[in-house]
Amino acid sequence: MGALHASYRSRMHKMSAAVAVTQIALLVLFVGLWEAAGRNKWIDPLLFSYPSKMADQLWRTMTDGSIWPHVGMTVGETVAGFALGMLLGTSMAAALWWFPFLSRVFDPYLVVLNSMPKVALGPIFIVALGPGFISIVAVTMSVTVIITTLNIYNRFREIDAGFIKVVRLFGASRGQLFRLVILPASFPVIISTLKVNVGLAWVGVIVGEFLVAKLGLGYLIIYGFQVFNFTLVLSSLVVIAAVATVMYQLVAMLERKLTAGWRER
């Protein structure tokens, strides 16, 4: 058994290394082709720029410090909207599970709200809350809360009824049932929702900054578009991609910590 396990681990390590090498090779190939296309004018360098030009743009704004206030503002808005959206959505899902009457009352409303384009509510939030940090966070929460509630509540309802009956036979209260059975069994779905919400939170923040912000990466994108500086637009998108990747990796670390030892691979 030990030899078989060692052989399996060796194969998995080789596959992981092959995947990493392939990913890096594809990225290098894409960047190289983009650079060549821009320098040789196979594509319009005004519209599509090219990597070295974007790197120069980023380096200048990083060294003179002009980009950091924009990054700080956008990251703060994103983290706040992401965290509050998850907390509120999970709390609403727990309330719907705890009180079946509420779930029957609000189920059609949640379905309707989920089908609405939430970013269209942005102007309402801006008028109601004022142009600034709070209204952009509210736009972000509107994007994440409903999908979080529906995903996690549906998972709560899908826990094996036979398992729940066995736990209740041992005398568990409703609170113990939720804390010891329902919530732990829902960790994979909660983590999946966290991963989805990383992208949704960025959508909400950037849309909010498009509408009202005078500081942030969304503002830089709009400003770059207005002055036809598409290198600034694309370099801002690169920064967004980099920070979003860091957030996603943090969620992945949380996933490994919460599900270590029992999640099926």
PDB file of C-alpha atoms in Angstrom:
ATOM      1  CA  MET A   1       0.000   0.000   0.000  1.00  0.00           C
ATOM      2  CA  GLY A   2       2.837   2.357   0.827  1.00  0.00           C
ATOM      3  CA  ALA A   3       4.417   1.863  -2.598  1.00  0.00           C
ATOM      4  CA  LEU A   4       1.082   2.427  -4.348  1.00  0.00           C
ATOM      5  CA  HIS A   5       0.490   5.612  -2.371  1.00  0.00           C
ATOM      6  CA  ALA A   6       3.987   6.877  -3.177  1.00  0.00           C
ATOM      7  CA  SER A   7       3.438   6.098  -6.861  1.00  0.00           C
ATOM      8  CA  TYR A   8       0.123   7.947  -6.820  1.00  0.00           C
ATOM      9  CA  ARG A   9       1.666  11.012  -5.128  1.00  0.00           C
ATOM     10  CA  SER A  10       4.505  10.992  -7.654  1.00  0.00           C
ATOM     11  CA  ARG A  11       2.049  10.962 -10.559  1.00  0.00           C
ATOM     12  CA  MET A  12       0.038  13.788  -9.012  1.00  0.00           C
ATOM     13  CA  HIS A  13       3.177  15.898  -8.491  1.00  0.00           C
ATOM     14  CA  LYS A  14       4.249  15.312 -12.090  1.00  0.00           C
ATOM     15  CA  MET A  15       0.795  16.271 -13.358  1.00  0.00           C
ATOM     16  CA  SER A  16       0.761  19.432 -11.213  1.00  0.00           C
ATOM     17  CA  ALA A  17       4.202  20.389 -12.535  1.00  0.00           C
ATOM     18  CA  ALA A  18       3.101  19.740 -16.126  1.00  0.00           C
ATOM     19  CA  VAL A  19      -0.019  21.864 -15.629  1.00  0.00           C
ATOM     20  CA  ALA A  20       2.030  24.737 -14.148  1.00  0.00           C
ATOM     21  CA  VAL A  21       4.588  24.617 -16.984  1.00  0.00           C
ATOM     22  CA  THR A  22       1.813  24.575 -19.605  1.00  0.00           C
ATOM     23  CA  GLN A  23       0.044  27.516 -17.980  1.00  0.00           C
ATOM     24  CA  ILE A  24       3.258  29.558 -17.887  1.00  0.00           C
ATOM     25  CA  ALA A  25       4.074  28.641 -21.483  1.00  0.00           C
ATOM     26  CA  LEU A  26       0.625  29.723 -22.688  1.00  0.00           C
ATOM     27  CA  LEU A  27       0.937  33.017 -20.811  1.00  0.00           C
ATOM     28  CA  VAL A  28       4.408  33.700 -22.224  1.00  0.00           C
ATOM     29  CA  LEU A  29       3.199  32.820 -25.734  1.00  0.00           C
ATOM     30  CA  PHE A  30       0.180  35.104 -25.440  1.00  0.00           C
ATOM     31  CA  VAL A  31       2.225  38.030 -24.104  1.00  0.00           C
ATOM     32  CA  GLY A  32       4.923  37.495 -26.748  1.00  0.00           C
ATOM     33  CA  LEU A  33       2.418  37.413 -29.608  1.00  0.00           C
ATOM     34  CA  TRP A  34       0.664  40.496 -28.246  1.00  0.00           C
ATOM     35  CA  GLU A  35       3.985  42.344 -27.964  1.00  0.00           C
ATOM     36  CA  ALA A  36       4.995  41.396 -31.507  1.00  0.00           C
ATOM     37  CA  ALA A  37       1.580  42.303 -32.900  1.00  0.00           C
ATOM     38  CA  GLY A  38       1.667  45.725 -31.263  1.00  0.00           C
ATOM     39  CA  ARG A  39       5.234  46.603 -32.213  1.00  0.00           C
ATOM     40  CA  ASN A  40       4.775  45.450 -35.821  1.00  0.00           C
ATOM     41  CA  LYS A  41       1.358  47.114 -36.092  1.00  0.00           C
ATOM     42  CA  TRP A  42      -0.465  43.876 -36.850  1.00  0.00           C
ATOM     43  CA  ILE A  43      -3.004  45.352 -34.460  1.00  0.00           C
ATOM     44  CA  ASP A  44      -3.744  49.008 -33.777  1.00  0.00           C
ATOM     45  CA  PRO A  45      -1.339  49.939 -30.927  1.00  0.00           C
ATOM     46  CA  LEU A  46      -3.517  52.938 -30.039  1.00  0.00           C
ATOM     47  CA  LEU A  47      -6.500  50.717 -29.228  1.00  0.00           C
ATOM     48  CA  PHE A  48      -4.843  47.509 -28.028  1.00  0.00           C
ATOM     49  CA  SER A  49      -1.473  48.801 -26.817  1.00  0.00           C
ATOM     50  CA  TYR A  50       1.104  46.078 -26.038  1.00  0.00           C
ATOM     51  CA  PRO A  51       2.662  44.600 -22.872  1.00  0.00           C
ATOM     52  CA  SER A  52       5.906  46.597 -22.694  1.00  0.00           C
ATOM     53  CA  LYS A  53       4.020  49.858 -23.152  1.00  0.00           C
ATOM     54  CA  MET A  54       1.576  48.854 -20.417  1.00  0.00           C
ATOM     55  CA  ALA A  55       4.454  47.843 -18.134  1.00  0.00           C
ATOM     56  CA  ASP A  56       6.045  51.265 -18.666  1.00  0.00           C
ATOM     57  CA  GLN A  57       2.718  52.940 -17.834  1.00  0.00           C
ATOM     58  CA  LEU A  58       2.362  50.891 -14.647  1.00  0.00           C
ATOM     59  CA  TRP A  59       5.974  51.482 -13.603  1.00  0.00           C
ATOM     60  CA  ARG A  60       5.664  55.249 -13.987  1.00  0.00           C
ATOM     61  CA  THR A  61       2.419  55.444 -12.026  1.00  0.00           C
ATOM     62  CA  MET A  62       3.793  53.132  -9.320  1.00  0.00           C
ATOM     63  CA  THR A  63       7.049  55.034  -8.883  1.00  0.00           C
ATOM     64  CA  ASP A  64       5.409  58.452  -8.799  1.00  0.00           C
ATOM     65  CA  GLY A  65       2.750  57.080  -6.421  1.00  0.00           C
ATOM     66  CA  SER A  66      -0.222  58.254  -8.469  1.00  0.00           C
ATOM     67  CA  ILE A  67      -1.799  54.804  -8.823  1.00  0.00           C
ATOM     68  CA  TRP A  68      -1.737  53.734  -5.180  1.00  0.00           C
ATOM     69  CA  PRO A  69      -4.667  55.895  -3.970  1.00  0.00           C
ATOM     70  CA  HIS A  70      -6.780  54.474  -6.797  1.00  0.00           C
ATOM     71  CA  VAL A  71      -5.779  50.888  -5.967  1.00  0.00           C
ATOM     72  CA  GLY A  72      -6.371  51.429  -2.246  1.00  0.00           C
ATOM     73  CA  MET A  73      -9.824  52.915  -2.776  1.00  0.00           C
ATOM     74  CA  THR A  74     -10.982  50.190  -5.176  1.00  0.00           C
ATOM     75  CA  VAL A  75      -9.592  47.341  -3.066  1.00  0.00           C
ATOM     76  CA  GLY A  76     -11.209  48.790   0.068  1.00  0.00           C
ATOM     77  CA  GLU A  77     -14.581  49.073  -1.659  1.00  0.00           C
ATOM     78  CA  THR A  78     -14.285  45.567  -3.078  1.00  0.00           C
ATOM     79  CA  VAL A  79     -13.294  43.905   0.189  1.00  0.00           C
ATOM     80  CA  ALA A  80     -16.025  45.750   2.102  1.00  0.00           C
ATOM     81  CA  GLY A  81     -18.737  44.885  -0.430  1.00  0.00           C
ATOM     82  CA  PHE A  82     -17.509  41.298  -0.737  1.00  0.00           C
ATOM     83  CA  ALA A  83     -17.362  40.683   3.020  1.00  0.00           C
ATOM     84  CA  LEU A  84     -20.644  42.430   3.839  1.00  0.00           C
ATOM     85  CA  GLY A  85     -22.416  40.723   0.948  1.00  0.00           C
ATOM     86  CA  MET A  86     -21.275  37.290   2.113  1.00  0.00           C
ATOM     87  CA  LEU A  87     -22.154  37.959   5.754  1.00  0.00           C
ATOM     88  CA  LEU A  88     -25.580  39.379   4.955  1.00  0.00           C
ATOM     89  CA  GLY A  89     -26.346  36.686   2.358  1.00  0.00           C
ATOM     90  CA  THR A  90     -25.308  33.864   4.690  1.00  0.00           C
ATOM     91  CA  SER A  91     -27.320  35.390   7.544  1.00  0.00           C
ATOM     92  CA  MET A  92     -30.391  35.666   5.321  1.00  0.00           C
ATOM     93  CA  ALA A  93     -29.956  32.045   4.193  1.00  0.00           C
ATOM     94  CA  ALA A  94     -29.726  30.940   7.836  1.00  0.00           C
ATOM     95  CA  ALA A  95     -32.863  32.905   8.711  1.00  0.00           C
ATOM     96  CA  LEU A  96     -34.784  31.342   5.826  1.00  0.00           C
ATOM     97  CA  TRP A  97     -33.698  27.856   6.942  1.00  0.00           C
ATOM     98  CA  TRP A  98     -34.513  28.571  10.586  1.00  0.00           C
ATOM     99  CA  PHE A  99     -37.985  29.961   9.840  1.00  0.00           C
ATOM    100  CA  PRO A 100     -39.706  27.950   7.060  1.00  0.00           C
ATOM    101  CA  PHE A 101     -42.569  30.471   7.028  1.00  0.00           C
ATOM    102  CA  LEU A 102     -40.148  33.206   5.962  1.00  0.00           C
ATOM    103  CA  SER A 103     -38.716  31.036   3.199  1.00  0.00           C
ATOM    104  CA  ARG A 104     -42.182  30.440   1.741  1.00  0.00           C
ATOM    105  CA  VAL A 105     -43.016  34.151   1.932  1.00  0.00           C
ATOM    106  CA  PHE A 106     -39.794  35.490   0.422  1.00  0.00           C
ATOM    107  CA  ASP A 107     -38.961  32.756  -2.089  1.00  0.00           C
ATOM    108  CA  PRO A 108     -40.713  34.414  -5.099  1.00  0.00           C
ATOM    109  CA  TYR A 109     -39.246  37.805  -4.216  1.00  0.00           C
ATOM    110  CA  LEU A 110     -35.729  36.375  -4.112  1.00  0.00           C
ATOM    111  CA  VAL A 111     -36.252  34.774  -7.504  1.00  0.00           C
ATOM    112  CA  VAL A 112     -37.426  38.082  -8.982  1.00  0.00           C
ATOM    113  CA  LEU A 113     -34.556  40.020  -7.389  1.00  0.00           C
ATOM    114  CA  ASN A 114     -32.052  37.486  -8.666  1.00  0.00           C
ATOM    115  CA  SER A 115     -33.325  37.932 -12.227  1.00  0.00           C
ATOM    116  CA  MET A 116     -32.990  41.724 -12.088  1.00  0.00           C
ATOM    117  CA  PRO A 117     -29.850  43.496 -13.359  1.00  0.00           C
ATOM    118  CA  LYS A 118     -28.694  44.685  -9.950  1.00  0.00           C
ATOM    119  CA  VAL A 119     -26.192  47.190 -11.303  1.00  0.00           C
ATOM    120  CA  ALA A 120     -29.158  49.115 -12.713  1.00  0.00           C
ATOM    121  CA  LEU A 121     -29.927  50.027  -9.093  1.00  0.00           C
ATOM    122  CA  GLY A 122     -26.654  51.936  -8.908  1.00  0.00           C
ATOM    123  CA  PRO A 123     -28.131  55.394  -9.622  1.00  0.00           C
ATOM    124  CA  ILE A 124     -30.727  54.841  -6.882  1.00  0.00           C
ATOM    125  CA  PHE A 125     -28.035  53.977  -4.330  1.00  0.00           C
ATOM    126  CA  ILE A 126     -25.967  56.974  -5.393  1.00  0.00           C
ATOM    127  CA  VAL A 127     -28.889  59.374  -4.995  1.00  0.00           C
ATOM    128  CA  ALA A 128     -29.988  57.820  -1.695  1.00  0.00           C
ATOM    129  CA  LEU A 129     -26.554  57.395  -0.085  1.00  0.00           C
ATOM    130  CA  GLY A 130     -24.576  60.091  -1.844  1.00  0.00           C
ATOM    131  CA  PRO A 131     -21.671  59.728  -4.254  1.00  0.00           C
ATOM    132  CA  GLY A 132     -18.854  57.979  -2.471  1.00  0.00           C
ATOM    133  CA  PHE A 133     -17.607  54.892  -0.708  1.00  0.00           C
ATOM    134  CA  ILE A 134     -20.910  53.837   0.874  1.00  0.00           C
ATOM    135  CA  SER A 135     -22.946  53.951  -2.335  1.00  0.00           C
ATOM    136  CA  ILE A 136     -20.343  51.920  -4.247  1.00  0.00           C
ATOM    137  CA  VAL A 137     -20.254  49.317  -1.467  1.00  0.00           C
ATOM    138  CA  ALA A 138     -24.060  49.204  -1.620  1.00  0.00           C
ATOM    139  CA  VAL A 139     -23.933  48.544  -5.380  1.00  0.00           C
ATOM    140  CA  THR A 140     -21.443  45.749  -4.752  1.00  0.00           C
ATOM    141  CA  MET A 141     -23.614  44.200  -2.055  1.00  0.00           C
ATOM    142  CA  SER A 142     -26.654  44.315  -4.324  1.00  0.00           C
ATOM    143  CA  VAL A 143     -24.743  42.166  -6.812  1.00  0.00           C
ATOM    144  CA  THR A 144     -23.567  39.581  -4.266  1.00  0.00           C
ATOM    145  CA  VAL A 145     -26.261  39.297  -1.582  1.00  0.00           C
ATOM    146  CA  ILE A 146     -29.093  37.612  -3.494  1.00  0.00           C
ATOM    147  CA  ILE A 147     -26.983  34.989  -5.245  1.00  0.00           C
ATOM    148  CA  THR A 148     -25.268  34.226  -1.937  1.00  0.00           C
ATOM    149  CA  THR A 149     -28.600  33.815  -0.165  1.00  0.00           C
ATOM    150  CA  LEU A 150     -30.057  31.534  -2.816  1.00  0.00           C
ATOM    151  CA  ASN A 151     -26.986  29.329  -3.199  1.00  0.00           C
ATOM    152  CA  ILE A 152     -26.412  28.774   0.508  1.00  0.00           C
ATOM    153  CA  TYR A 153     -30.086  28.411   1.415  1.00  0.00           C
ATOM    154  CA  ASN A 154     -30.582  25.801  -1.309  1.00  0.00           C
ATOM    155  CA  ARG A 155     -27.626  23.901   0.097  1.00  0.00           C
ATOM    156  CA  PHE A 156     -29.087  24.087   3.611  1.00  0.00           C
ATOM    157  CA  ARG A 157     -32.294  22.508   2.289  1.00  0.00           C
ATOM    158  CA  GLU A 158     -30.459  19.740   0.451  1.00  0.00           C
ATOM    159  CA  ILE A 159     -28.732  18.255   3.508  1.00  0.00           C
ATOM    160  CA  ASP A 160     -29.671  14.564   3.790  1.00  0.00           C
ATOM    161  CA  ALA A 161     -32.976  14.349   5.702  1.00  0.00           C
ATOM    162  CA  GLY A 162     -32.041  10.942   7.118  1.00  0.00           C
ATOM    163  CA  PHE A 163     -28.847  12.377   8.599  1.00  0.00           C
ATOM    164  CA  ILE A 164     -30.822  15.208  10.194  1.00  0.00           C
ATOM    165  CA  LYS A 165     -33.309  12.741  11.728  1.00  0.00           C
ATOM    166  CA  VAL A 166     -30.496  10.689  13.251  1.00  0.00           C
ATOM    167  CA  VAL A 167     -28.964  13.793  14.839  1.00  0.00           C
ATOM    168  CA  ARG A 168     -32.338  14.844  16.233  1.00  0.00           C
ATOM    169  CA  LEU A 169     -32.872  11.359  17.682  1.00  0.00           C
ATOM    170  CA  PHE A 170     -29.757  11.942  19.761  1.00  0.00           C
ATOM    171  CA  GLY A 171     -31.425  15.016  21.244  1.00  0.00           C
ATOM    172  CA  ALA A 172     -29.774  17.824  19.286  1.00  0.00           C
ATOM    173  CA  SER A 173     -31.533  21.173  19.467  1.00  0.00           C
ATOM    174  CA  ARG A 174     -32.224  23.195  16.318  1.00  0.00           C
ATOM    175  CA  GLY A 175     -29.260  25.428  17.111  1.00  0.00           C
ATOM    176  CA  GLN A 176     -26.946  22.447  17.571  1.00  0.00           C
ATOM    177  CA  LEU A 177     -28.269  20.901  14.369  1.00  0.00           C
ATOM    178  CA  PHE A 178     -27.443  24.049  12.441  1.00  0.00           C
ATOM    179  CA  ARG A 179     -24.036  24.599  14.063  1.00  0.00           C
ATOM    180  CA  LEU A 180     -22.811  21.007  14.013  1.00  0.00           C
ATOM    181  CA  VAL A 181     -24.474  19.546  10.912  1.00  0.00           C
ATOM    182  CA  ILE A 182     -26.038  22.026   8.478  1.00  0.00           C
ATOM    183  CA  LEU A 183     -23.285  24.643   8.450  1.00  0.00           C
ATOM    184  CA  PRO A 184     -20.255  22.289   8.232  1.00  0.00           C
ATOM    185  CA  ALA A 185     -21.914  20.234   5.502  1.00  0.00           C
ATOM    186  CA  SER A 186     -22.445  23.448   3.517  1.00  0.00           C
ATOM    187  CA  PHE A 187     -18.799  24.568   3.568  1.00  0.00           C
ATOM    188  CA  PRO A 188     -18.102  23.459  -0.039  1.00  0.00           C
ATOM    189  CA  VAL A 189     -21.025  25.498  -1.363  1.00  0.00           C
ATOM    190  CA  ILE A 190     -20.118  28.477   0.826  1.00  0.00           C
ATOM    191  CA  ILE A 191     -16.558  28.374  -0.522  1.00  0.00           C
ATOM    192  CA  SER A 192     -17.827  28.078  -4.099  1.00  0.00           C
ATOM    193  CA  THR A 193     -20.037  31.098  -3.504  1.00  0.00           C
ATOM    194  CA  LEU A 194     -17.058  33.001  -2.107  1.00  0.00           C
ATOM    195  CA  LYS A 195     -15.129  32.260  -5.290  1.00  0.00           C
ATOM    196  CA  VAL A 196     -17.996  33.435  -7.487  1.00  0.00           C
ATOM    197  CA  ASN A 197     -18.444  36.554  -5.375  1.00  0.00           C
ATOM    198  CA  VAL A 198     -14.815  37.586  -5.875  1.00  0.00           C
ATOM    199  CA  GLY A 199     -15.648  38.300  -9.519  1.00  0.00           C
ATOM    200  CA  LEU A 200     -19.111  39.699  -8.796  1.00  0.00           C
ATOM    201  CA  ALA A 201     -17.734  42.091  -6.180  1.00  0.00           C
ATOM    202  CA  TRP A 202     -15.290  43.513  -8.712  1.00  0.00           C
ATOM    203  CA  VAL A 203     -18.108  43.928 -11.222  1.00  0.00           C
ATOM    204  CA  GLY A 204     -20.179  45.852  -8.683  1.00  0.00           C
ATOM    205  CA  VAL A 205     -17.309  48.104  -7.622  1.00  0.00           C
ATOM    206  CA  ILE A 206     -16.137  48.949 -11.140  1.00  0.00           C
ATOM    207  CA  VAL A 207     -19.686  49.696 -12.291  1.00  0.00           C
ATOM    208  CA  GLY A 208     -20.204  51.904  -9.239  1.00  0.00           C
ATOM    209  CA  GLU A 209     -16.953  53.752  -9.959  1.00  0.00           C
ATOM    210  CA  PHE A 210     -17.963  54.173 -13.588  1.00  0.00           C
ATOM    211  CA  LEU A 211     -21.077  55.991 -12.393  1.00  0.00           C
ATOM    212  CA  VAL A 212     -19.794  58.272  -9.686  1.00  0.00           C
ATOM    213  CA  ALA A 213     -16.204  57.855  -8.468  1.00  0.00           C
ATOM    214  CA  LYS A 214     -13.438  60.424  -8.685  1.00  0.00           C
ATOM    215  CA  LEU A 215     -10.904  57.968  -7.319  1.00  0.00           C
ATOM    216  CA  GLY A 216     -10.366  54.286  -8.076  1.00  0.00           C
ATOM    217  CA  LEU A 217      -9.427  51.924 -10.879  1.00  0.00           C
ATOM    218  CA  GLY A 218     -12.881  52.246 -12.422  1.00  0.00           C
ATOM    219  CA  TYR A 219     -12.356  55.999 -12.570  1.00  0.00           C
ATOM    220  CA  LEU A 220      -8.984  55.457 -14.274  1.00  0.00           C
ATOM    221  CA  ILE A 221     -10.635  53.237 -16.890  1.00  0.00           C
ATOM    222  CA  ILE A 222     -13.277  55.871 -17.668  1.00  0.00           C
ATOM    223  CA  TYR A 223     -10.677  58.652 -17.669  1.00  0.00           C
ATOM    224  CA  GLY A 224      -8.408  56.686 -20.002  1.00  0.00           C
ATOM    225  CA  PHE A 225     -11.321  56.089 -22.356  1.00  0.00           C
ATOM    226  CA  GLN A 226     -12.238  59.771 -22.376  1.00  0.00           C
ATOM    227  CA  VAL A 227      -8.693  60.911 -23.250  1.00  0.00           C
ATOM    228  CA  PHE A 228      -8.077  57.959 -25.639  1.00  0.00           C
ATOM    229  CA  ASN A 229      -5.300  56.598 -23.441  1.00  0.00           C
ATOM    230  CA  PHE A 230      -6.113  52.923 -23.880  1.00  0.00           C
ATOM    231  CA  THR A 231      -2.775  51.916 -22.384  1.00  0.00           C
ATOM    232  CA  LEU A 232      -4.048  53.372 -19.111  1.00  0.00           C
ATOM    233  CA  VAL A 233      -7.307  51.459 -19.547  1.00  0.00           C
ATOM    234  CA  LEU A 234      -5.582  48.135 -20.155  1.00  0.00           C
ATOM    235  CA  SER A 235      -2.971  48.627 -17.432  1.00  0.00           C
ATOM    236  CA  SER A 236      -5.800  49.333 -14.952  1.00  0.00           C
ATOM    237  CA  LEU A 237      -7.420  46.075 -16.046  1.00  0.00           C
ATOM    238  CA  VAL A 238      -4.124  44.264 -15.404  1.00  0.00           C
ATOM    239  CA  VAL A 239      -4.051  45.650 -11.864  1.00  0.00           C
ATOM    240  CA  ILE A 240      -7.655  44.535 -11.319  1.00  0.00           C
ATOM    241  CA  ALA A 241      -6.799  41.058 -12.593  1.00  0.00           C
ATOM    242  CA  ALA A 242      -3.771  40.838 -10.292  1.00  0.00           C
ATOM    243  CA  VAL A 243      -5.664  41.899  -7.157  1.00  0.00           C
ATOM    244  CA  ALA A 244      -8.639  39.683  -8.018  1.00  0.00           C
ATOM    245  CA  THR A 245      -6.247  36.748  -8.391  1.00  0.00           C
ATOM    246  CA  VAL A 246      -4.815  37.423  -4.933  1.00  0.00           C
ATOM    247  CA  MET A 247      -8.337  37.520  -3.472  1.00  0.00           C
ATOM    248  CA  TYR A 248      -9.213  34.261  -5.220  1.00  0.00           C
ATOM    249  CA  GLN A 249      -6.082  32.578  -3.871  1.00  0.00           C
ATOM    250  CA  LEU A 250      -6.938  33.725  -0.341  1.00  0.00           C
ATOM    251  CA  VAL A 251     -10.360  32.114  -0.715  1.00  0.00           C
ATOM    252  CA  ALA A 252      -8.668  28.948  -2.003  1.00  0.00           C
ATOM    253  CA  MET A 253      -6.435  28.927   1.110  1.00  0.00           C
ATOM    254  CA  LEU A 254      -9.533  29.268   3.277  1.00  0.00           C
ATOM    255  CA  GLU A 255     -11.095  26.371   1.386  1.00  0.00           C
ATOM    256  CA  ARG A 256      -8.116  24.117   2.094  1.00  0.00           C
ATOM    257  CA  LYS A 257      -8.187  25.064   5.763  1.00  0.00           C
ATOM    258  CA  LEU A 258     -11.929  24.500   6.241  1.00  0.00           C
ATOM    259  CA  THR A 259     -12.206  21.296   4.248  1.00  0.00           C
ATOM    260  CA  ALA A 260      -8.850  19.670   5.049  1.00  0.00           C
ATOM    261  CA  GLY A 261      -9.134  15.981   5.779  1.00  0.00           C
ATOM    262  CA  TRP A 262     -12.677  15.337   4.628  1.00  0.00           C
ATOM    263  CA  ARG A 263     -13.369  16.894   1.235  1.00  0.00           C
ATOM    264  CA  GLU A 264     -13.391  14.366  -1.555  1.00  0.00           C
ATOM    265  CA  ARG A 265     -10.896  15.039  -4.318  1.00  0.00           C
TER     266      ARG A 265
END
